[in-house]
C-alpha atoms as a printed R data frame, in Angstrom:
    type eleno elety resid chain resno       x      y       z
1   ATOM     1    CA   MET     A     1  -0.069  0.033   0.037
2   ATOM     2    CA   ALA     A     2   2.801  2.452   1.199
3   ATOM     3    CA   ALA     A     3   4.575  1.589  -2.343
4   ATOM     4    CA   GLY     A     4   1.449  2.310  -4.450
5   ATOM     5    CA   LEU     A     5   0.680  5.738  -2.549
6   ATOM     6    CA   PHE     A     6   4.320  6.752  -3.442
7   ATOM     7    CA   GLU     A     7   4.102  5.544  -7.161
8   ATOM     8    CA   VAL     A     8   1.146  7.864  -7.919
9   ATOM     9    CA   GLY     A     9   2.412 10.774  -5.942
10  ATOM    10    CA   GLY     A    10   0.242 10.176  -3.052
11  ATOM    11    CA   ILE     A    11   3.345 10.747  -0.754
12  ATOM    12    CA   LYS     A    12   6.286 13.010  -1.880
13  ATOM    13    CA   PHE     A    13   9.420 14.059   0.228
14  ATOM    14    CA   GLY     A    14  11.039 17.216   0.001
15  ATOM    15    CA   ASN     A    15  10.405 20.624   1.613
16  ATOM    16    CA   PHE     A    16   6.723 21.515   1.713
17  ATOM    17    CA   THR     A    17   4.722 24.309   3.068
18  ATOM    18    CA   LEU     A    18   1.679 23.251   5.106
19  ATOM    19    CA   THR     A    19  -1.684 24.778   5.266
20  ATOM    20    CA   SER     A    20  -0.599 25.735   8.906
21  ATOM    21    CA   GLY     A    21   2.470 27.369   7.726
22  ATOM    22    CA   LYS     A    22   4.484 24.963   9.113
23  ATOM    23    CA   THR     A    23   7.261 23.181   6.895
24  ATOM    24    CA   SER     A    24   7.647 19.487   6.474
25  ATOM    25    CA   PRO     A    25  10.089 17.061   4.731
26  ATOM    26    CA   TYR     A    26   6.964 15.101   3.246
27  ATOM    27    CA   TYR     A    27   3.664 15.688   1.760
28  ATOM    28    CA   VAL     A    28   0.436 13.602   1.837
29  ATOM    29    CA   ASP     A    29  -1.916 13.904  -1.189
30  ATOM    30    CA   LEU     A    30  -4.357 11.332  -1.225
31  ATOM    31    CA   ARG     A    31  -6.709 13.454  -3.298
32  ATOM    32    CA   ILE     A    32  -4.874 11.696  -6.189
33  ATOM    33    CA   VAL     A    33  -6.147  8.292  -5.144
34  ATOM    34    CA   PRO     A    34  -9.454  7.919  -6.646
35  ATOM    35    CA   SER     A    35  -7.670  8.839 -10.071
36  ATOM    36    CA   HIS     A    36  -6.195  5.230  -9.612
37  ATOM    37    CA   PRO     A    37  -8.986  2.861  -9.479
38  ATOM    38    CA   LYS     A    38  -7.227 -0.277  -8.168
39  ATOM    39    CA   LEU     A    39  -5.290  1.806  -5.606
40  ATOM    40    CA   PHE     A    40  -8.755  3.738  -4.712
41  ATOM    41    CA   ASP     A    41 -10.358  0.409  -4.094
42  ATOM    42    CA   LYS     A    42  -7.338 -0.711  -2.141
43  ATOM    43    CA   VAL     A    43  -7.214  1.928   0.052
44  ATOM    44    CA   CYS     A    44 -11.042  1.893   0.818
45  ATOM    45    CA   GLU     A    45 -11.268 -1.943   1.422
46  ATOM    46    CA   VAL     A    46  -8.591 -1.130   4.229
47  ATOM    47    CA   PHE     A    47 -11.018  1.898   5.428
48  ATOM    48    CA   ALA     A    48 -13.882  0.035   5.357
49  ATOM    49    CA   ASP     A    49 -12.240 -3.037   7.455
50  ATOM    50    CA   LEU     A    50 -11.281 -0.483  10.167
51  ATOM    51    CA   VAL     A    51 -14.685  1.295  10.158
52  ATOM    52    CA   GLY     A    52 -16.279 -2.063  10.183
53  ATOM    53    CA   GLU     A    53 -14.712 -2.730  13.676
54  ATOM    54    CA   ILE     A    54 -16.438  0.201  15.149
55  ATOM    55    CA   ARG     A    55 -19.631 -1.385  16.775
56  ATOM    56    CA   GLY     A    56 -23.059  0.236  16.887
57  ATOM    57    CA   ASP     A    57 -25.677  1.729  14.722
58  ATOM    58    CA   TYR     A    58 -24.232  4.762  12.653
59  ATOM    59    CA   LYS     A    59 -24.258  6.395   9.597
60  ATOM    60    CA   LEU     A    60 -20.895  7.832   7.739
61  ATOM    61    CA   ALA     A    61 -20.063 11.312   6.847
62  ATOM    62    CA   GLY     A    62 -17.487 12.505   4.599
63  ATOM    63    CA   VAL     A    63 -15.545 15.261   5.645
64  ATOM    64    CA   PRO     A    64 -15.074 18.117   2.985
65  ATOM    65    CA   THR     A    65 -13.564 17.753   0.257
66  ATOM    66    CA   SER     A    66 -10.874 15.062   0.718
67  ATOM    67    CA   GLY     A    67 -12.754 12.659   2.946
68  ATOM    68    CA   LEU     A    68 -16.077 12.599   0.634
69  ATOM    69    CA   PRO     A    69 -14.888 10.148  -2.124
70  ATOM    70    CA   PHE     A    70 -13.255  7.761   0.656
71  ATOM    71    CA   ALA     A    71 -16.652  7.901   2.338
72  ATOM    72    CA   THR     A    72 -18.543  7.342  -0.540
73  ATOM    73    CA   LEU     A    73 -16.945  4.124  -1.394
74  ATOM    74    CA   VAL     A    74 -16.805  2.786   1.940
75  ATOM    75    CA   SER     A    75 -20.361  3.442   2.529
76  ATOM    76    CA   GLN     A    76 -20.974  1.368  -0.483
77  ATOM    77    CA   LYS     A    77 -18.760 -1.333   0.526
78  ATOM    78    CA   LEU     A    78 -20.154 -1.784   4.074
79  ATOM    79    CA   ASN     A    79 -24.013 -0.711   2.975
80  ATOM    80    CA   LEU     A    80 -24.059  2.059   5.326
81  ATOM    81    CA   PRO     A    81 -25.905  5.490   4.872
82  ATOM    82    CA   LEU     A    82 -23.764  8.277   3.666
83  ATOM    83    CA   LEU     A    83 -23.833 11.758   4.456
84  ATOM    84    CA   TYR     A    84 -21.695 14.701   3.856
85  ATOM    85    CA   VAL     A    85 -20.674 17.782   5.728
86  ATOM    86    CA   ARG     A    86 -20.789 21.044   3.913
87  ATOM    87    CA   LYS     A    87 -17.855 23.430   3.903
88  ATOM    88    CA   GLY     A    88 -19.107 26.611   5.490
89  ATOM    89    CA   GLU     A    89 -22.371 27.572   6.044
90  ATOM    90    CA   ARG     A    90 -24.844 27.866   3.534
91  ATOM    91    CA   SER     A    91 -27.180 31.198   3.287
92  ATOM    92    CA   HIS     A    92 -29.612 29.791   0.887
93  ATOM    93    CA   GLY     A    93 -31.972 26.648   0.218
94  ATOM    94    CA   ARG     A    94 -32.402 24.844   3.522
95  ATOM    95    CA   LYS     A    95 -29.466 26.365   4.862
96  ATOM    96    CA   LYS     A    96 -28.271 22.839   5.724
97  ATOM    97    CA   GLY     A    97 -24.487 22.098   7.044
98  ATOM    98    CA   ILE     A    98 -24.965 18.169   6.250
99  ATOM    99    CA   GLU     A    99 -26.669 16.719   3.212
100 ATOM   100    CA   GLY     A   100 -28.179 13.512   3.453
101 ATOM   101    CA   GLU     A   101 -30.947 12.008   5.849
102 ATOM   102    CA   PHE     A   102 -30.339 11.740   9.364
103 ATOM   103    CA   GLU     A   103 -31.844 13.051  12.778
104 ATOM   104    CA   LYS     A   104 -30.267 12.368  16.244
105 ATOM   105    CA   ASP     A   105 -28.043  9.493  14.639
106 ATOM   106    CA   GLU     A   106 -24.764  8.782  15.542
107 ATOM   107    CA   ILE     A   107 -22.345  9.533  12.688
108 ATOM   108    CA   VAL     A   108 -18.689  8.448  11.872
109 ATOM   109    CA   LEU     A   109 -16.724 10.899  10.321
110 ATOM   110    CA   ILE     A   110 -14.354  9.879   7.592
111 ATOM   111    CA   ASP     A   111 -11.491 11.793   6.384
112 ATOM   112    CA   ASP     A   112  -8.302 11.316   4.050
113 ATOM   113    CA   VAL     A   113  -5.589 12.703   6.481
114 ATOM   114    CA   SER     A   114  -5.367 14.082  10.235
115 ATOM   115    CA   THR     A   115  -2.718 16.486  11.242
116 ATOM   116    CA   THR     A   116  -4.143 18.248  14.308
117 ATOM   117    CA   GLY     A   117  -7.672 17.263  13.954
118 ATOM   118    CA   GLY     A   118  -9.161 20.873  13.175
119 ATOM   119    CA   SER     A   119 -11.192 19.670  10.170
120 ATOM   120    CA   LEU     A   120 -12.350 16.606  11.768
121 ATOM   121    CA   GLU     A   121 -13.171 18.970  14.950
122 ATOM   122    CA   ASN     A   122 -15.285 21.272  12.633
123 ATOM   123    CA   ALA     A   123 -17.230 18.742  11.051
124 ATOM   124    CA   ALA     A   124 -18.081 17.323  14.431
125 ATOM   125    CA   GLU     A   125 -19.378 20.554  15.479
126 ATOM   126    CA   THR     A   126 -21.513 20.906  12.488
127 ATOM   127    CA   VAL     A   127 -22.950 17.227  12.777
128 ATOM   128    CA   GLU     A   128 -23.763 18.189  16.433
129 ATOM   129    CA   ALA     A   129 -25.497 21.455  15.778
130 ATOM   130    CA   GLU     A   130 -27.962 19.765  13.542
131 ATOM   131    CA   GLY     A   131 -28.651 17.141  16.319
132 ATOM   132    CA   GLY     A   132 -26.211 14.470  15.378
133 ATOM   133    CA   VAL     A   133 -23.785 12.749  17.526
134 ATOM   134    CA   VAL     A   134 -20.125 12.138  16.805
135 ATOM   135    CA   ASN     A   135 -18.018  9.618  18.936
136 ATOM   136    CA   HIS     A   136 -15.710  8.204  16.313
137 ATOM   137    CA   ALA     A   137 -13.631  9.640  13.114
138 ATOM   138    CA   VAL     A   138 -11.500  7.380  10.796
139 ATOM   139    CA   VAL     A   139  -8.665  8.762   8.671
140 ATOM   140    CA   PHE     A   140  -6.492  6.522   6.225
141 ATOM   141    CA   LEU     A   141  -3.360  8.490   7.605
142 ATOM   142    CA   ASP     A   142  -2.368 10.184  10.928
143 ATOM   143    CA   ARG     A   143   0.378 12.537  10.630
144 ATOM   144    CA   GLU     A   144   0.557 11.964  14.591
145 ATOM   145    CA   GLU     A   145   0.622 15.703  15.315
146 ATOM   146    CA   GLY     A   146  -1.879 16.152  17.744
147 ATOM   147    CA   ALA     A   147  -5.099 14.808  16.080
148 ATOM   148    CA   GLU     A   148  -5.545 11.825  18.505
149 ATOM   149    CA   GLN     A   149  -5.375 14.023  21.694
150 ATOM   150    CA   ASN     A   150  -6.919 16.928  20.502
151 ATOM   151    CA   LEU     A   151 -10.006 14.837  19.452
152 ATOM   152    CA   LYS     A   152 -10.099 12.945  22.523
153 ATOM   153    CA   ASN     A   153 -10.420 16.154  24.476
154 ATOM   154    CA   VAL     A   154 -13.879 16.664  22.566
155 ATOM   155    CA   GLY     A   155 -15.012 13.293  23.022
156 ATOM   156    CA   ILE     A   156 -14.177 11.797  19.843
157 ATOM   157    CA   ASP     A   157 -11.948  8.473  19.082
158 ATOM   158    CA   LEU     A   158  -9.608  8.805  16.289
159 ATOM   159    CA   HIS     A   159  -9.058  5.485  14.098
160 ATOM   160    CA   ALA     A   160  -6.429  5.551  11.592
161 ATOM   161    CA   CYS     A   161  -5.543  3.065   9.052
162 ATOM   162    CA   PHE     A   162  -1.967  3.952   9.113
163 ATOM   163    CA   THR     A   163   0.256  6.431  10.979
164 ATOM   164    CA   ILE     A   164   2.847  8.466   9.148
165 ATOM   165    CA   SER     A   165   5.578  6.366  11.281
166 ATOM   166    CA   GLU     A   166   4.436  3.081   9.922
167 ATOM   167    CA   LEU     A   167   3.852  4.550   6.128
168 ATOM   168    CA   VAL     A   168   7.664  5.875   6.301
169 ATOM   169    CA   GLU     A   169   9.024  2.742   7.818
170 ATOM   170    CA   CYS     A   170   7.408  0.483   5.294
171 ATOM   171    CA   LEU     A   171   8.630  2.618   2.341
172 ATOM   172    CA   ARG     A   172  12.479  2.424   4.192
173 ATOM   173    CA   GLU     A   173  11.985 -1.386   4.554
174 ATOM   174    CA   ASN     A   174  11.109 -1.553   0.655
175 ATOM   175    CA   SER     A   175  14.335  0.663  -0.211
176 ATOM   176    CA   ILE     A   176  12.085  3.292  -1.581
177 ATOM   177    CA   LEU     A   177  13.329  5.798   1.297
178 ATOM   178    CA   ASP     A   178  16.593  6.247   2.020
179 ATOM   179    CA   GLU     A   179  18.108  6.379   5.583
180 ATOM   180    CA   GLU     A   180  18.739 10.391   5.065
181 ATOM   181    CA   LYS     A   181  15.129 11.011   4.519
182 ATOM   182    CA   TYR     A   182  13.750  8.541   6.984
183 ATOM   183    CA   SER     A   183  15.802 10.253   9.863
184 ATOM   184    CA   LEU     A   184  14.585 13.575   8.647
185 ATOM   185    CA   ILE     A   185  11.193 12.743   8.840
186 ATOM   186    CA   MET     A   186  11.440 11.082  12.089
187 ATOM   187    CA   GLU     A   187  13.252 14.013  13.311
188 ATOM   188    CA   ASN     A   188  10.512 16.494  12.118
189 ATOM   189    CA   LEU     A   189   7.851 13.879  13.549
190 ATOM   190    CA   GLU     A   190   9.560 14.208  17.255
191 ATOM   191    CA   GLU     A   191   9.365 17.983  16.944
192 ATOM   192    CA   ASN     A   192   5.789 18.184  15.943
193 ATOM   193    CA   ARG     A   193   4.321 15.359  18.104
């Protein structure tokens, strides 16, 4: 899986400036994955396995915008109802923050990557403002920069298919990532934990 992500450019190494303004020696872009159907299916299969471990009666909601393609395929694989959280407030129509049918249901959020958990927390606030309940969020990759604890602080358990540590370790073991880049990433990770 790690090699496949690297081959399609889903993970890159270099010097990148993130949305937060921080610099990083790697960049994860899972928005490219749906353009590769076989890899997309494999990624969603891993997602579905992890989501399937969560007990209870719930619906899935994709976090805008990167989480929505994954949530869509996972909902089909597990035969679970799909909702999606809108990005920003709507000032027209029904002025809903969430699309799909739900009342006071439990919602499991789906997103591609977590860093600090801010996008997931915002999505959970939108769901809860409309009467839903969020106790779980599932991401494909956790960058291990505080999301798990930040979400736990607001009552949400974060489930990650992989952590960045696991992903780069796999790339190193398969000789895709050299020792110098591996060390740089692990040092960066320690600084940002």
